[in-house]
Amino acid sequence: MMMMSSQGKFGKNQYYLWETKMGYFSFREESPKPTLALEYTFGRRARRHNAPKDVAHFWELGGGTSLVELIRIPITSYNIRSFAVVLVLDLSKPNELWTTMEKLLQVTRNHVNKILTKLEKTNPEVAAEIKQRMWNNLQRDHPDSALVDPFPIPLVIIGSKYDIFHEFDSEMRKIISKTLRFVSHYYGASLVFTSKSEALLLKARALINHLAFGYDKSKSVSVDPSKPLFIPAGLDSMSQIGPPPASDSDLGKLRANTPLELWKKVFEKTFPPKSFCDLQDTKDPAQDSQYAEYEVDVMRAQKNQVCGNCPNAVHSQVFQNHQHC
């Protein structure tokens, strides 16, 4: 399972810490360290007493969109059948929400589709199984079958910092909630809003444990925009979500080729997006003193000088001190 954060790190603030070491989320009143690039851990759980433990592998991708290409490392043809993606979005930053979500999901989907294309040639039965499973969350006679485009592997979208989001204007909350409901349903994903509340974290934990350990899928649903959303995959519908939050005259002026594109334009009219460059994580871990390694830093600084990149030399002061020794 891979967890991606729109905020460049997990354990986003002083409110709460996402913990996956035992396959669940827990609340800690501490300021956790940010996820550095791609981190790995695992969880184990026994279904019953004296039974062998199931093992779930967790990959956490930090860096927001800046390191998204690293998703190629954990998602492979060997584990694609059992892989799932959890996308954590910051509800307190709606102007960054769509751009970040779109980039992370697009790169992940493209990579998964490349794997499936190869599997169609080498193991067509497995490829067919994965493609069929994409539709399992929708009932066979679901009225939205022709209106959605399920993500190729299981997907959970988590809206974090609900406590901050809850203080937004009611109309803003309604637009964000409605839009994320549409996106989640369109991709066949589960949607849950969380905060430092233990009750909300328990709901997110239930979704993760369902994917990681096969626990029973929750059938409870909360779609009230004045409350935290909780909608397991397949339990929403376009008729309940309704049209994009805009007047008929405004909708008539918009040109879109797909429903997803239409919702994007409506959302970004209210929340103009930041440029992609603004969303890049500007903090270079190589410049962080806590990751300093003398021999590596000296060699990297030498290479940067050869390449004409002296201003960005890693831990340049270390190198300068070495020169004066």
PDB file of C-alpha atoms in Angstrom:
ATOM      1  CA  MET A   1       0.000   0.000   0.000  1.00  0.00           C
ATOM      2  CA  MET A   2       1.284   3.458  -0.857  1.00  0.00           C
ATOM      3  CA  MET A   3       0.340   6.646   0.969  1.00  0.00           C
ATOM      4  CA  MET A   4       0.780   9.979  -0.822  1.00  0.00           C
ATOM      5  CA  SER A   5       0.475  13.363   0.842  1.00  0.00           C
ATOM      6  CA  SER A   6      -0.408  16.632  -0.854  1.00  0.00           C
ATOM      7  CA  GLN A   7       1.468  18.491   1.855  1.00  0.00           C
ATOM      8  CA  GLY A   8       4.907  17.096   1.219  1.00  0.00           C
ATOM      9  CA  LYS A   9       4.983  15.054   4.392  1.00  0.00           C
ATOM     10  CA  PHE A  10       2.976  12.830   6.694  1.00  0.00           C
ATOM     11  CA  GLY A  11       2.429  13.857  10.255  1.00  0.00           C
ATOM     12  CA  LYS A  12       1.475  17.227   8.848  1.00  0.00           C
ATOM     13  CA  ASN A  13       1.344  19.374  11.976  1.00  0.00           C
ATOM     14  CA  GLN A  14       1.143  19.458  15.721  1.00  0.00           C
ATOM     15  CA  TYR A  15      -2.347  17.986  15.690  1.00  0.00           C
ATOM     16  CA  TYR A  16      -1.842  14.373  14.749  1.00  0.00           C
ATOM     17  CA  LEU A  17       0.492  11.687  13.509  1.00  0.00           C
ATOM     18  CA  TRP A  18      -0.307   9.087  10.878  1.00  0.00           C
ATOM     19  CA  GLU A  19       1.135   5.801  12.004  1.00  0.00           C
ATOM     20  CA  THR A  20       1.166   2.681   9.848  1.00  0.00           C
ATOM     21  CA  LYS A  21       3.600   0.468  11.684  1.00  0.00           C
ATOM     22  CA  MET A  22       0.808  -1.657  13.083  1.00  0.00           C
ATOM     23  CA  GLY A  23      -1.545  -1.099  10.203  1.00  0.00           C
ATOM     24  CA  TYR A  24      -3.576   1.652  11.765  1.00  0.00           C
ATOM     25  CA  PHE A  25      -3.604   5.372  12.412  1.00  0.00           C
ATOM     26  CA  SER A  26      -3.048   6.689  15.897  1.00  0.00           C
ATOM     27  CA  PHE A  27      -3.230  10.121  17.469  1.00  0.00           C
ATOM     28  CA  ARG A  28      -0.194  11.543  19.155  1.00  0.00           C
ATOM     29  CA  GLU A  29       0.116  14.965  20.759  1.00  0.00           C
ATOM     30  CA  GLU A  30       3.516  15.629  19.282  1.00  0.00           C
ATOM     31  CA  SER A  31       5.102  17.207  16.250  1.00  0.00           C
ATOM     32  CA  PRO A  32       6.152  14.297  14.006  1.00  0.00           C
ATOM     33  CA  LYS A  33       9.070  14.318  11.641  1.00  0.00           C
ATOM     34  CA  PRO A  34       8.263  14.798   7.942  1.00  0.00           C
ATOM     35  CA  THR A  35       8.381  11.892   5.537  1.00  0.00           C
ATOM     36  CA  LEU A  36      11.643  12.094   3.601  1.00  0.00           C
ATOM     37  CA  ALA A  37      11.104  11.064  -0.029  1.00  0.00           C
ATOM     38  CA  LEU A  38       9.896   7.450   0.035  1.00  0.00           C
ATOM     39  CA  GLU A  39       9.758   5.602   3.343  1.00  0.00           C
ATOM     40  CA  TYR A  40       8.844   1.998   4.073  1.00  0.00           C
ATOM     41  CA  THR A  41       7.320   0.220   7.036  1.00  0.00           C
ATOM     42  CA  PHE A  42       5.054  -2.766   7.574  1.00  0.00           C
ATOM     43  CA  GLY A  43       2.219  -3.955   9.772  1.00  0.00           C
ATOM     44  CA  ARG A  44       1.169  -7.393  10.979  1.00  0.00           C
ATOM     45  CA  ARG A  45      -2.147  -8.623  12.265  1.00  0.00           C
ATOM     46  CA  ALA A  46      -3.565 -12.031  13.146  1.00  0.00           C
ATOM     47  CA  ARG A  47      -7.155 -12.700  12.125  1.00  0.00           C
ATOM     48  CA  ARG A  48      -7.651 -14.953  15.146  1.00  0.00           C
ATOM     49  CA  HIS A  49      -5.744 -16.379  18.110  1.00  0.00           C
ATOM     50  CA  ASN A  50      -2.789 -18.607  17.206  1.00  0.00           C
ATOM     51  CA  ALA A  51      -3.319 -17.932  13.491  1.00  0.00           C
ATOM     52  CA  PRO A  52      -0.434 -16.848  11.224  1.00  0.00           C
ATOM     53  CA  LYS A  53      -0.161 -13.066  10.959  1.00  0.00           C
ATOM     54  CA  ASP A  54      -0.969 -11.216   7.772  1.00  0.00           C
ATOM     55  CA  VAL A  55       1.677  -8.719   6.691  1.00  0.00           C
ATOM     56  CA  ALA A  56       0.923  -5.392   5.009  1.00  0.00           C
ATOM     57  CA  HIS A  57       3.687  -3.334   3.404  1.00  0.00           C
ATOM     58  CA  PHE A  58       3.361   0.454   3.613  1.00  0.00           C
ATOM     59  CA  TRP A  59       5.186   3.005   1.469  1.00  0.00           C
ATOM     60  CA  GLU A  60       4.892   6.681   2.360  1.00  0.00           C
ATOM     61  CA  LEU A  61       5.636   9.207  -0.373  1.00  0.00           C
ATOM     62  CA  GLY A  62       6.540  12.677   0.878  1.00  0.00           C
ATOM     63  CA  GLY A  63       7.464  15.781  -1.085  1.00  0.00           C
ATOM     64  CA  GLY A  64       3.984  16.509  -2.434  1.00  0.00           C
ATOM     65  CA  THR A  65       4.180  16.474  -6.242  1.00  0.00           C
ATOM     66  CA  SER A  66       7.937  17.056  -6.391  1.00  0.00           C
ATOM     67  CA  LEU A  67       8.846  13.388  -5.887  1.00  0.00           C
ATOM     68  CA  VAL A  68       5.869  11.728  -7.512  1.00  0.00           C
ATOM     69  CA  GLU A  69       8.052   9.842 -10.006  1.00  0.00           C
ATOM     70  CA  LEU A  70       9.216   7.681  -7.084  1.00  0.00           C
ATOM     71  CA  ILE A  71       5.930   5.795  -7.242  1.00  0.00           C
ATOM     72  CA  ARG A  72       7.625   3.587  -9.834  1.00  0.00           C
ATOM     73  CA  ILE A  73       9.655   2.001  -7.047  1.00  0.00           C
ATOM     74  CA  PRO A  74       6.926   0.401  -4.891  1.00  0.00           C
ATOM     75  CA  ILE A  75       4.330  -0.326  -7.603  1.00  0.00           C
ATOM     76  CA  THR A  76       5.519  -3.235  -9.746  1.00  0.00           C
ATOM     77  CA  SER A  77       4.100  -6.067 -11.826  1.00  0.00           C
ATOM     78  CA  TYR A  78       4.877  -8.401  -8.918  1.00  0.00           C
ATOM     79  CA  ASN A  79       2.615  -6.680  -6.369  1.00  0.00           C
ATOM     80  CA  ILE A  80       0.066  -4.883  -8.543  1.00  0.00           C
ATOM     81  CA  ARG A  81      -2.668  -7.410  -7.678  1.00  0.00           C
ATOM     82  CA  SER A  82      -2.538  -6.509  -3.991  1.00  0.00           C
ATOM     83  CA  PHE A  83      -1.568  -2.841  -4.179  1.00  0.00           C
ATOM     84  CA  ALA A  84      -3.705   0.080  -3.004  1.00  0.00           C
ATOM     85  CA  VAL A  85      -3.189   3.846  -2.892  1.00  0.00           C
ATOM     86  CA  VAL A  86      -4.115   6.284  -0.115  1.00  0.00           C
ATOM     87  CA  LEU A  87      -4.073   9.959  -1.110  1.00  0.00           C
ATOM     88  CA  VAL A  88      -3.984  12.489   1.756  1.00  0.00           C
ATOM     89  CA  LEU A  89      -5.237  15.958   0.772  1.00  0.00           C
ATOM     90  CA  ASP A  90      -5.002  19.122   2.866  1.00  0.00           C
ATOM     91  CA  LEU A  91      -8.541  20.507   3.194  1.00  0.00           C
ATOM     92  CA  SER A  92      -7.189  23.746   4.647  1.00  0.00           C
ATOM     93  CA  LYS A  93      -5.531  24.624   1.309  1.00  0.00           C
ATOM     94  CA  PRO A  94      -8.248  24.402  -1.357  1.00  0.00           C
ATOM     95  CA  ASN A  95      -6.241  26.466  -3.879  1.00  0.00           C
ATOM     96  CA  GLU A  96      -3.650  23.673  -3.979  1.00  0.00           C
ATOM     97  CA  LEU A  97      -6.065  20.790  -3.755  1.00  0.00           C
ATOM     98  CA  TRP A  98      -7.064  20.043  -7.345  1.00  0.00           C
ATOM     99  CA  THR A  99      -3.651  20.620  -8.939  1.00  0.00           C
ATOM    100  CA  THR A 100      -1.902  18.378  -6.433  1.00  0.00           C
ATOM    101  CA  MET A 101      -4.563  15.684  -6.537  1.00  0.00           C
ATOM    102  CA  GLU A 102      -4.590  15.657 -10.324  1.00  0.00           C
ATOM    103  CA  LYS A 103      -0.799  15.391 -10.620  1.00  0.00           C
ATOM    104  CA  LEU A 104      -0.397  12.612  -8.054  1.00  0.00           C
ATOM    105  CA  LEU A 105      -3.250  10.505  -9.428  1.00  0.00           C
ATOM    106  CA  GLN A 106      -2.326  11.088 -13.061  1.00  0.00           C
ATOM    107  CA  VAL A 107       1.286   9.944 -12.663  1.00  0.00           C
ATOM    108  CA  THR A 108       0.220   6.954 -10.563  1.00  0.00           C
ATOM    109  CA  ARG A 109      -2.459   5.939 -13.051  1.00  0.00           C
ATOM    110  CA  ASN A 110      -0.106   6.234 -16.021  1.00  0.00           C
ATOM    111  CA  HIS A 111       2.442   4.030 -14.283  1.00  0.00           C
ATOM    112  CA  VAL A 112      -0.158   1.412 -13.339  1.00  0.00           C
ATOM    113  CA  ASN A 113      -1.546   1.399 -16.875  1.00  0.00           C
ATOM    114  CA  LYS A 114       1.942   0.736 -18.265  1.00  0.00           C
ATOM    115  CA  ILE A 115       2.250  -2.252 -15.952  1.00  0.00           C
ATOM    116  CA  LEU A 116      -1.149  -3.539 -17.046  1.00  0.00           C
ATOM    117  CA  THR A 117      -0.205  -3.147 -20.710  1.00  0.00           C
ATOM    118  CA  LYS A 118       2.864  -5.333 -20.136  1.00  0.00           C
ATOM    119  CA  LEU A 119       0.815  -7.861 -18.168  1.00  0.00           C
ATOM    120  CA  GLU A 120      -1.653  -8.170 -21.040  1.00  0.00           C
ATOM    121  CA  LYS A 121       1.208  -9.645 -23.049  1.00  0.00           C
ATOM    122  CA  THR A 122       2.930 -11.701 -20.354  1.00  0.00           C
ATOM    123  CA  ASN A 123       0.034 -12.682 -18.075  1.00  0.00           C
ATOM    124  CA  PRO A 124      -3.313 -11.747 -19.652  1.00  0.00           C
ATOM    125  CA  GLU A 125      -5.339 -13.541 -16.976  1.00  0.00           C
ATOM    126  CA  VAL A 126      -3.935 -11.372 -14.213  1.00  0.00           C
ATOM    127  CA  ALA A 127      -4.417  -8.201 -16.261  1.00  0.00           C
ATOM    128  CA  ALA A 128      -8.042  -9.144 -16.931  1.00  0.00           C
ATOM    129  CA  GLU A 129      -8.598  -9.879 -13.236  1.00  0.00           C
ATOM    130  CA  ILE A 130      -7.269  -6.479 -12.179  1.00  0.00           C
ATOM    131  CA  LYS A 131      -9.358  -4.639 -14.767  1.00  0.00           C
ATOM    132  CA  GLN A 132     -12.485  -6.501 -13.732  1.00  0.00           C
ATOM    133  CA  ARG A 133     -11.831  -5.814 -10.048  1.00  0.00           C
ATOM    134  CA  MET A 134     -11.880  -2.082 -10.795  1.00  0.00           C
ATOM    135  CA  TRP A 135     -15.641  -2.378 -11.153  1.00  0.00           C
ATOM    136  CA  ASN A 136     -16.307  -4.558  -8.122  1.00  0.00           C
ATOM    137  CA  ASN A 137     -17.276  -1.626  -5.890  1.00  0.00           C
ATOM    138  CA  LEU A 138     -20.152  -0.712  -8.203  1.00  0.00           C
ATOM    139  CA  GLN A 139     -23.200  -2.925  -8.247  1.00  0.00           C
ATOM    140  CA  ARG A 140     -23.841  -4.548 -11.595  1.00  0.00           C
ATOM    141  CA  ASP A 141     -26.969  -2.435 -12.181  1.00  0.00           C
ATOM    142  CA  HIS A 142     -25.540   0.812 -10.748  1.00  0.00           C
ATOM    143  CA  PRO A 143     -26.947   3.750 -12.749  1.00  0.00           C
ATOM    144  CA  ASP A 144     -23.536   5.454 -12.903  1.00  0.00           C
ATOM    145  CA  SER A 145     -21.638   2.653 -14.633  1.00  0.00           C
ATOM    146  CA  ALA A 146     -21.345   4.660 -17.852  1.00  0.00           C
ATOM    147  CA  LEU A 147     -20.442   7.896 -16.023  1.00  0.00           C
ATOM    148  CA  VAL A 148     -17.409   6.838 -14.004  1.00  0.00           C
ATOM    149  CA  ASP A 149     -13.812   5.892 -14.760  1.00  0.00           C
ATOM    150  CA  PRO A 150     -12.554   3.690 -11.881  1.00  0.00           C
ATOM    151  CA  PHE A 151      -8.945   3.981 -10.771  1.00  0.00           C
ATOM    152  CA  PRO A 152      -7.052   0.838 -11.867  1.00  0.00           C
ATOM    153  CA  ILE A 153      -6.178  -0.142  -8.269  1.00  0.00           C
ATOM    154  CA  PRO A 154      -8.039   0.476  -4.973  1.00  0.00           C
ATOM    155  CA  LEU A 155      -7.944   4.128  -3.925  1.00  0.00           C
ATOM    156  CA  VAL A 156      -8.760   5.965  -0.683  1.00  0.00           C
ATOM    157  CA  ILE A 157      -8.893   9.767  -0.558  1.00  0.00           C
ATOM    158  CA  ILE A 158      -8.385  11.273   2.890  1.00  0.00           C
ATOM    159  CA  GLY A 159      -9.200  14.923   3.511  1.00  0.00           C
ATOM    160  CA  SER A 160      -7.037  15.983   6.449  1.00  0.00           C
ATOM    161  CA  LYS A 161      -7.255  18.987   8.799  1.00  0.00           C
ATOM    162  CA  TYR A 162     -11.031  18.887   8.986  1.00  0.00           C
ATOM    163  CA  ASP A 163     -10.839  20.944  12.195  1.00  0.00           C
ATOM    164  CA  ILE A 164      -9.470  23.889  10.169  1.00  0.00           C
ATOM    165  CA  PHE A 165     -11.731  23.192   7.197  1.00  0.00           C
ATOM    166  CA  HIS A 166     -14.780  23.241   9.494  1.00  0.00           C
ATOM    167  CA  GLU A 167     -14.130  26.934  10.196  1.00  0.00           C
ATOM    168  CA  PHE A 168     -14.491  27.831   6.501  1.00  0.00           C
ATOM    169  CA  ASP A 169     -17.529  29.599   5.127  1.00  0.00           C
ATOM    170  CA  SER A 170     -20.393  27.113   4.681  1.00  0.00           C
ATOM    171  CA  GLU A 171     -20.553  27.703   0.920  1.00  0.00           C
ATOM    172  CA  MET A 172     -16.822  27.023   0.552  1.00  0.00           C
ATOM    173  CA  ARG A 173     -17.168  23.800   2.549  1.00  0.00           C
ATOM    174  CA  LYS A 174     -20.079  22.754   0.378  1.00  0.00           C
ATOM    175  CA  ILE A 175     -18.138  23.267  -2.861  1.00  0.00           C
ATOM    176  CA  ILE A 176     -15.076  21.386  -1.613  1.00  0.00           C
ATOM    177  CA  SER A 177     -17.111  18.532  -0.146  1.00  0.00           C
ATOM    178  CA  LYS A 178     -19.279  18.153  -3.216  1.00  0.00           C
ATOM    179  CA  THR A 179     -16.273  18.233  -5.541  1.00  0.00           C
ATOM    180  CA  LEU A 180     -14.358  15.599  -3.583  1.00  0.00           C
ATOM    181  CA  ARG A 181     -17.476  13.429  -3.502  1.00  0.00           C
ATOM    182  CA  PHE A 182     -17.645  13.610  -7.281  1.00  0.00           C
ATOM    183  CA  VAL A 183     -13.935  12.894  -7.766  1.00  0.00           C
ATOM    184  CA  SER A 184     -14.023   9.954  -5.360  1.00  0.00           C
ATOM    185  CA  HIS A 185     -17.116   8.448  -6.953  1.00  0.00           C
ATOM    186  CA  TYR A 186     -15.762   9.050 -10.455  1.00  0.00           C
ATOM    187  CA  TYR A 187     -12.582   7.118  -9.577  1.00  0.00           C
ATOM    188  CA  GLY A 188     -14.381   4.441  -7.566  1.00  0.00           C
ATOM    189  CA  ALA A 189     -12.562   5.578  -4.422  1.00  0.00           C
ATOM    190  CA  SER A 190     -13.460   5.774  -0.750  1.00  0.00           C
ATOM    191  CA  LEU A 191     -13.586   9.236   0.834  1.00  0.00           C
ATOM    192  CA  VAL A 192     -13.084  10.209   4.474  1.00  0.00           C
ATOM    193  CA  PHE A 193     -12.417  13.495   6.267  1.00  0.00           C
ATOM    194  CA  THR A 194     -10.168  13.420   9.333  1.00  0.00           C
ATOM    195  CA  SER A 195      -8.786  15.674  12.032  1.00  0.00           C
ATOM    196  CA  LYS A 196      -7.250  15.246  15.476  1.00  0.00           C
ATOM    197  CA  SER A 197     -10.540  13.660  16.572  1.00  0.00           C
ATOM    198  CA  GLU A 198     -10.030  10.032  17.554  1.00  0.00           C
ATOM    199  CA  ALA A 199     -13.505   9.190  16.240  1.00  0.00           C
ATOM    200  CA  LEU A 200     -12.591  10.431  12.758  1.00  0.00           C
ATOM    201  CA  LEU A 201      -9.241   8.663  12.813  1.00  0.00           C
ATOM    202  CA  LEU A 202     -11.042   5.428  13.658  1.00  0.00           C
ATOM    203  CA  LYS A 203     -13.055   5.742  10.445  1.00  0.00           C
ATOM    204  CA  ALA A 204      -9.907   6.248   8.379  1.00  0.00           C
ATOM    205  CA  ARG A 205      -8.346   3.326  10.205  1.00  0.00           C
ATOM    206  CA  ALA A 206     -11.271   1.115   9.223  1.00  0.00           C
ATOM    207  CA  LEU A 207     -10.783   1.889   5.529  1.00  0.00           C
ATOM    208  CA  ILE A 208      -7.048   1.208   5.712  1.00  0.00           C
ATOM    209  CA  ASN A 209      -7.510  -2.056   7.604  1.00  0.00           C
ATOM    210  CA  HIS A 210     -10.067  -3.185   5.027  1.00  0.00           C
ATOM    211  CA  LEU A 211      -7.530  -2.750   2.230  1.00  0.00           C
ATOM    212  CA  ALA A 212      -4.474  -3.927   4.144  1.00  0.00           C
ATOM    213  CA  PHE A 213      -5.866  -6.873   6.079  1.00  0.00           C
ATOM    214  CA  GLY A 214      -9.190  -7.724   4.475  1.00  0.00           C
ATOM    215  CA  TYR A 215     -11.349  -6.573   7.387  1.00  0.00           C
ATOM    216  CA  ASP A 216     -15.055  -6.169   6.697  1.00  0.00           C
ATOM    217  CA  LYS A 217     -15.869  -3.089   4.675  1.00  0.00           C
ATOM    218  CA  SER A 218     -17.798  -0.430   6.562  1.00  0.00           C
ATOM    219  CA  LYS A 219     -21.274   0.242   5.211  1.00  0.00           C
ATOM    220  CA  SER A 220     -21.920   3.432   7.167  1.00  0.00           C
ATOM    221  CA  VAL A 221     -22.178   6.634   5.125  1.00  0.00           C
ATOM    222  CA  SER A 222     -22.031  10.337   6.013  1.00  0.00           C
ATOM    223  CA  VAL A 223     -22.723  12.787   3.187  1.00  0.00           C
ATOM    224  CA  ASP A 224     -23.895  15.829   5.155  1.00  0.00           C
ATOM    225  CA  PRO A 225     -21.609  18.734   4.050  1.00  0.00           C
ATOM    226  CA  SER A 226     -21.858  20.239   7.545  1.00  0.00           C
ATOM    227  CA  LYS A 227     -20.233  17.110   8.985  1.00  0.00           C
ATOM    228  CA  PRO A 228     -17.082  15.074   8.182  1.00  0.00           C
ATOM    229  CA  LEU A 229     -17.651  13.009   5.048  1.00  0.00           C
ATOM    230  CA  PHE A 230     -17.322   9.244   5.173  1.00  0.00           C
ATOM    231  CA  ILE A 231     -18.243   7.396   1.989  1.00  0.00           C
ATOM    232  CA  PRO A 232     -16.839   3.914   1.261  1.00  0.00           C
ATOM    233  CA  ALA A 233     -16.270   3.174  -2.425  1.00  0.00           C
ATOM    234  CA  GLY A 234     -19.429   2.414  -4.383  1.00  0.00           C
ATOM    235  CA  LEU A 235     -21.875   3.829  -1.837  1.00  0.00           C
ATOM    236  CA  ASP A 236     -22.386   7.242  -3.482  1.00  0.00           C
ATOM    237  CA  SER A 237     -24.157   8.199  -6.703  1.00  0.00           C
ATOM    238  CA  MET A 238     -24.254  11.062  -9.185  1.00  0.00           C
ATOM    239  CA  SER A 239     -27.920  11.686  -8.405  1.00  0.00           C
ATOM    240  CA  GLN A 240     -27.105  12.235  -4.717  1.00  0.00           C
ATOM    241  CA  ILE A 241     -24.036  14.356  -5.460  1.00  0.00           C
ATOM    242  CA  GLY A 242     -25.910  16.557  -7.935  1.00  0.00           C
ATOM    243  CA  PRO A 243     -24.500  18.865 -10.629  1.00  0.00           C
ATOM    244  CA  PRO A 244     -21.352  20.984 -10.242  1.00  0.00           C
ATOM    245  CA  PRO A 245     -21.860  23.877  -7.770  1.00  0.00           C
ATOM    246  CA  ALA A 246     -22.499  26.650 -10.304  1.00  0.00           C
ATOM    247  CA  SER A 247     -25.473  28.369 -11.895  1.00  0.00           C
ATOM    248  CA  ASP A 248     -26.929  27.032 -15.141  1.00  0.00           C
ATOM    249  CA  SER A 249     -25.754  30.153 -16.982  1.00  0.00           C
ATOM    250  CA  ASP A 250     -22.175  29.722 -15.715  1.00  0.00           C
ATOM    251  CA  LEU A 251     -22.173  26.037 -16.601  1.00  0.00           C
ATOM    252  CA  GLY A 252     -23.371  26.896 -20.090  1.00  0.00           C
ATOM    253  CA  LYS A 253     -20.337  29.115 -20.643  1.00  0.00           C
ATOM    254  CA  LEU A 254     -17.829  26.410 -19.732  1.00  0.00           C
ATOM    255  CA  ARG A 255     -16.351  24.097 -22.349  1.00  0.00           C
ATOM    256  CA  ALA A 256     -15.339  20.667 -21.137  1.00  0.00           C
ATOM    257  CA  ASN A 257     -14.780  17.318 -22.828  1.00  0.00           C
ATOM    258  CA  THR A 258     -15.460  15.169 -19.764  1.00  0.00           C
ATOM    259  CA  PRO A 259     -17.470  15.481 -16.530  1.00  0.00           C
ATOM    260  CA  LEU A 260     -14.182  15.534 -14.596  1.00  0.00           C
ATOM    261  CA  GLU A 261     -12.944  18.486 -16.637  1.00  0.00           C
ATOM    262  CA  LEU A 262     -16.213  20.350 -16.035  1.00  0.00           C
ATOM    263  CA  TRP A 263     -15.983  19.873 -12.274  1.00  0.00           C
ATOM    264  CA  LYS A 264     -12.371  21.012 -12.367  1.00  0.00           C
ATOM    265  CA  LYS A 265     -13.250  24.261 -14.116  1.00  0.00           C
ATOM    266  CA  VAL A 266     -16.088  24.983 -11.693  1.00  0.00           C
ATOM    267  CA  PHE A 267     -13.890  24.240  -8.676  1.00  0.00           C
ATOM    268  CA  GLU A 268     -10.982  26.348  -9.915  1.00  0.00           C
ATOM    269  CA  LYS A 269     -13.270  29.278 -10.610  1.00  0.00           C
ATOM    270  CA  THR A 270     -13.896  29.491  -6.867  1.00  0.00           C
ATOM    271  CA  PHE A 271     -10.415  28.373  -5.826  1.00  0.00           C
ATOM    272  CA  PRO A 272      -7.885  29.590  -8.443  1.00  0.00           C
ATOM    273  CA  PRO A 273      -5.004  27.122  -8.422  1.00  0.00           C
ATOM    274  CA  LYS A 274      -1.445  27.919  -7.530  1.00  0.00           C
ATOM    275  CA  SER A 275       1.047  27.307 -10.302  1.00  0.00           C
ATOM    276  CA  PHE A 276       2.676  23.896 -10.380  1.00  0.00           C
ATOM    277  CA  CYS A 277       6.052  25.465  -9.552  1.00  0.00           C
ATOM    278  CA  ASP A 278       4.608  26.982  -6.373  1.00  0.00           C
ATOM    279  CA  LEU A 279       3.563  23.518  -5.242  1.00  0.00           C
ATOM    280  CA  GLN A 280       7.027  22.052  -5.582  1.00  0.00           C
ATOM    281  CA  ASP A 281       8.701  21.335  -2.273  1.00  0.00           C
ATOM    282  CA  THR A 282      11.440  23.974  -2.164  1.00  0.00           C
ATOM    283  CA  LYS A 283      13.248  22.408   0.796  1.00  0.00           C
ATOM    284  CA  ASP A 284      16.127  20.313  -0.458  1.00  0.00           C
ATOM    285  CA  PRO A 285      16.819  17.448   1.983  1.00  0.00           C
ATOM    286  CA  ALA A 286      20.404  17.421   0.755  1.00  0.00           C
ATOM    287  CA  GLN A 287      20.848  20.836   2.379  1.00  0.00           C
ATOM    288  CA  ASP A 288      19.465  19.696   5.735  1.00  0.00           C
ATOM    289  CA  SER A 289      22.210  19.314   8.339  1.00  0.00           C
ATOM    290  CA  GLN A 290      20.439  16.386  10.003  1.00  0.00           C
ATOM    291  CA  TYR A 291      21.158  14.266   6.907  1.00  0.00           C
ATOM    292  CA  ALA A 292      24.794  15.346   6.570  1.00  0.00           C
ATOM    293  CA  GLU A 293      27.334  12.638   5.666  1.00  0.00           C
ATOM    294  CA  TYR A 294      30.825  14.049   5.412  1.00  0.00           C
ATOM    295  CA  GLU A 295      32.260  11.802   2.676  1.00  0.00           C
ATOM    296  CA  VAL A 296      29.127  11.982   0.549  1.00  0.00           C
ATOM    297  CA  ASP A 297      28.824  15.753   0.944  1.00  0.00           C
ATOM    298  CA  VAL A 298      32.444  16.348  -0.079  1.00  0.00           C
ATOM    299  CA  MET A 299      32.056  14.239  -3.229  1.00  0.00           C
ATOM    300  CA  ARG A 300      28.731  15.872  -4.086  1.00  0.00           C
ATOM    301  CA  ALA A 301      30.193  19.355  -3.623  1.00  0.00           C
ATOM    302  CA  GLN A 302      33.115  18.468  -5.909  1.00  0.00           C
ATOM    303  CA  LYS A 303      30.732  17.212  -8.564  1.00  0.00           C
ATOM    304  CA  ASN A 304      28.618  20.362  -8.323  1.00  0.00           C
ATOM    305  CA  GLN A 305      31.714  22.491  -8.837  1.00  0.00           C
ATOM    306  CA  VAL A 306      32.687  20.519 -11.930  1.00  0.00           C
ATOM    307  CA  CYS A 307      29.158  20.921 -13.287  1.00  0.00           C
ATOM    308  CA  GLY A 308      29.178  24.649 -12.612  1.00  0.00           C
ATOM    309  CA  ASN A 309      26.610  24.377  -9.861  1.00  0.00           C
ATOM    310  CA  CYS A 310      28.651  25.839  -7.003  1.00  0.00           C
ATOM    311  CA  PRO A 311      25.808  27.888  -5.436  1.00  0.00           C
ATOM    312  CA  ASN A 312      23.822  24.724  -4.810  1.00  0.00           C
ATOM    313  CA  ALA A 313      26.663  22.622  -3.459  1.00  0.00           C
ATOM    314  CA  VAL A 314      25.478  20.221  -0.810  1.00  0.00           C
ATOM    315  CA  HIS A 315      26.571  21.280   2.630  1.00  0.00           C
ATOM    316  CA  SER A 316      29.091  23.606   0.978  1.00  0.00           C
ATOM    317  CA  GLN A 317      30.402  24.756   4.316  1.00  0.00           C
ATOM    318  CA  VAL A 318      31.516  21.207   5.092  1.00  0.00           C
ATOM    319  CA  PHE A 319      33.430  21.145   1.829  1.00  0.00           C
ATOM    320  CA  GLN A 320      35.015  24.524   2.468  1.00  0.00           C
ATOM    321  CA  ASN A 321      36.137  23.411   5.904  1.00  0.00           C
ATOM    322  CA  HIS A 322      37.690  20.324   4.310  1.00  0.00           C
ATOM    323  CA  GLN A 323      39.673  22.498   1.890  1.00  0.00           C
ATOM    324  CA  HIS A 324      41.184  24.460   4.771  1.00  0.00           C
ATOM    325  CA  CYS A 325      42.245  21.359   6.695  1.00  0.00           C
TER     326      CYS A 325
END
